[in-house]
Short mmCIF file of C-alpha atoms in Angstrom, two decimals:
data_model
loop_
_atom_site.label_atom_id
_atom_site.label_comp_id
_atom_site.label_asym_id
_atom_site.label_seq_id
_atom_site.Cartn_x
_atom_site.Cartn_y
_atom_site.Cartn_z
CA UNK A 1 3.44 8.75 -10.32
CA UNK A 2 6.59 10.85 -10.90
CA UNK A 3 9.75 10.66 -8.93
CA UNK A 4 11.08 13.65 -7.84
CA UNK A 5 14.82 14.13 -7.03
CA UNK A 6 14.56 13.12 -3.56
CA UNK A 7 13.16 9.73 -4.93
CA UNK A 8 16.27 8.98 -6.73
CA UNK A 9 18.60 9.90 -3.63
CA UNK A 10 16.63 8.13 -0.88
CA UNK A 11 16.40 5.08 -3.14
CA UNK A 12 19.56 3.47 -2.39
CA UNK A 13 19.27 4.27 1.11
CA UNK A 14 15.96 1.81 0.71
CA UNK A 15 17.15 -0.54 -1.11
CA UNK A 16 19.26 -0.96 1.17
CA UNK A 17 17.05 -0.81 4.35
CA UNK A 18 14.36 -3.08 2.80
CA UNK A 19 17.42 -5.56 2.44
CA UNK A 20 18.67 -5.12 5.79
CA UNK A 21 14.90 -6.05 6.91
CA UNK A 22 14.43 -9.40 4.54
CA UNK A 23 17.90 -10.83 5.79
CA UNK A 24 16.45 -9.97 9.28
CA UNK A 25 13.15 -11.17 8.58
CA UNK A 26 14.81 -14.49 7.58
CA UNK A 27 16.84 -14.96 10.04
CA UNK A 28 14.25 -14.29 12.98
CA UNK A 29 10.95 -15.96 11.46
CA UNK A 30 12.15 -18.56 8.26
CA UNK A 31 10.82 -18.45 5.14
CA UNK A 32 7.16 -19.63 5.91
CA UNK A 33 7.02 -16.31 8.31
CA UNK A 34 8.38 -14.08 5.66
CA UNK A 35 5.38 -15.43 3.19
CA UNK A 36 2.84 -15.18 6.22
CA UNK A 37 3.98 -11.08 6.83
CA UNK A 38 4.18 -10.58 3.06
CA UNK A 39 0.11 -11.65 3.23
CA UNK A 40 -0.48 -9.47 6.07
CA UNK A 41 1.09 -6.46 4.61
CA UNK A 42 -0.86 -7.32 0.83
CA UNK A 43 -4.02 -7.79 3.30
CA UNK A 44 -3.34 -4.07 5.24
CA UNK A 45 -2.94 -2.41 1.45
CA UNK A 46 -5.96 -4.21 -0.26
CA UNK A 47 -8.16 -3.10 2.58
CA UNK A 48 -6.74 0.51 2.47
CA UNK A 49 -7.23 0.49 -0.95
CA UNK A 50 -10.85 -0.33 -0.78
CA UNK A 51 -11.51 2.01 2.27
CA UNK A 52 -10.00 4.94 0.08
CA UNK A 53 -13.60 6.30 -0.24
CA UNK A 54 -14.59 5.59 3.19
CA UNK A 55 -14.87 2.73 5.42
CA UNK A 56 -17.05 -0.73 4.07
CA UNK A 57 -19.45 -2.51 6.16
CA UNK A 58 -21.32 0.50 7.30
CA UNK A 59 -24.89 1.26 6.55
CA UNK A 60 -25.91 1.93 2.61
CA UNK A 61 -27.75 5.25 3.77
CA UNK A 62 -24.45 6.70 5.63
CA UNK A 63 -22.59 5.82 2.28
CA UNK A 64 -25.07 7.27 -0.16
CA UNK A 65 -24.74 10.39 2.09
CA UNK A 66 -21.44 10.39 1.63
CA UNK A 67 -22.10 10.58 -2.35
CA UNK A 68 -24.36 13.17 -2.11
CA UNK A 69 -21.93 15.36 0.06
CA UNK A 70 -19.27 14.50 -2.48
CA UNK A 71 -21.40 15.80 -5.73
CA UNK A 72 -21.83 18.90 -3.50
CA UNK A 73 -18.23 19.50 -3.56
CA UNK A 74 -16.87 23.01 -5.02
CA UNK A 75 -14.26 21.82 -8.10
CA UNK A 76 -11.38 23.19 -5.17
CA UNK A 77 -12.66 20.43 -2.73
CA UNK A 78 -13.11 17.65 -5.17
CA UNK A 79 -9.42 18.22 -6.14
CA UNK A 80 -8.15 18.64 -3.06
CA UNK A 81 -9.73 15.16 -2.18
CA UNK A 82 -8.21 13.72 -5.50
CA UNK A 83 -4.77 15.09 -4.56
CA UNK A 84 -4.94 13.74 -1.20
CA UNK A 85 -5.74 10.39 -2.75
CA UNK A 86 -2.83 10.58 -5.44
CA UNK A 87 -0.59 10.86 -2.20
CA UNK A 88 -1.67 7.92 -0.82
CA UNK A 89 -1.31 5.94 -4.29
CA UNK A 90 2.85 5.46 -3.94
CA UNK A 91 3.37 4.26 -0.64
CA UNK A 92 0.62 1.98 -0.93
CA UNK A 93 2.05 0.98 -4.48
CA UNK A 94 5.13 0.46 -2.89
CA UNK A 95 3.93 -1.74 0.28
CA UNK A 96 1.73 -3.72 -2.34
CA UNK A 97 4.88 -5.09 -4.60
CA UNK A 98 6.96 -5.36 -1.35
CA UNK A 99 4.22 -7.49 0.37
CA UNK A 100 3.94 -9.92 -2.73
CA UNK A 101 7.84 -10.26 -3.13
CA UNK A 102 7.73 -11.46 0.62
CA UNK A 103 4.88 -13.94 -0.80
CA UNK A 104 6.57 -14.79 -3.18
CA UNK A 105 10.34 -15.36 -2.44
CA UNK A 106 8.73 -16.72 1.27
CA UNK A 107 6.59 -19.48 0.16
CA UNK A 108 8.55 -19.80 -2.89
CA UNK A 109 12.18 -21.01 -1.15
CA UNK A 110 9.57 -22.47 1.94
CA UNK A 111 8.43 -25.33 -0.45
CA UNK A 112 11.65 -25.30 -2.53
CA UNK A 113 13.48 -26.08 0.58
#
């Protein structure tokens, strides 16, 4: 994952943002709260992460279906698939290490308080 130079501009902007929201977050729901939102955000990103290739819990057939369509694929169609996917890796990379610093500094100062 390469940052572009829009990366490095809206970064501060962010930082700051995302600081805004954990000084909020404390303030409105404690430290236990800010742990218990850092596991639902982990929870939303894990579960995108595995439904990447399509959704679990369905039947095997539909999924092997889906395999067979994919191996049918032109080379344009598989990339364009893999590109769509490498979009989807930063944000998600991003809400995954936000997520466990909530987890982390929440139920972290929680019990060290």
């Amino acid at each position: 994952m390469r940052f572009t130079k829009w990366d490095y501009i809206a970064f501060p902007f962010l930082a700051a943002a995302g600081i805004g929201v954990f000084y909020g977050a404390i303030r409105l729901v404690g430290y236990f709260g800010l742990g218990v939102l850092g596991l639902v955000i982990v929870f939303i990103t894990v579960r995108m992460d595995l439904e990447k290739d399509g959704p679990s819990g369905v039947h095997p057939s539909v999924l092997a279906e889906q395999f067979k369509a994919r191996d049918r694929m032109s080379r344009a169609e598989k990339a364009g698939l893999f590109a769509e996917q490498r979009t989807r890796l930063q944000p998600q990379f991003v809400a995954l290490v936000v997520g466990t610093g909530f987890i982390i500094l929440g139920f972290g100062m929680h019990f060290l308080l």
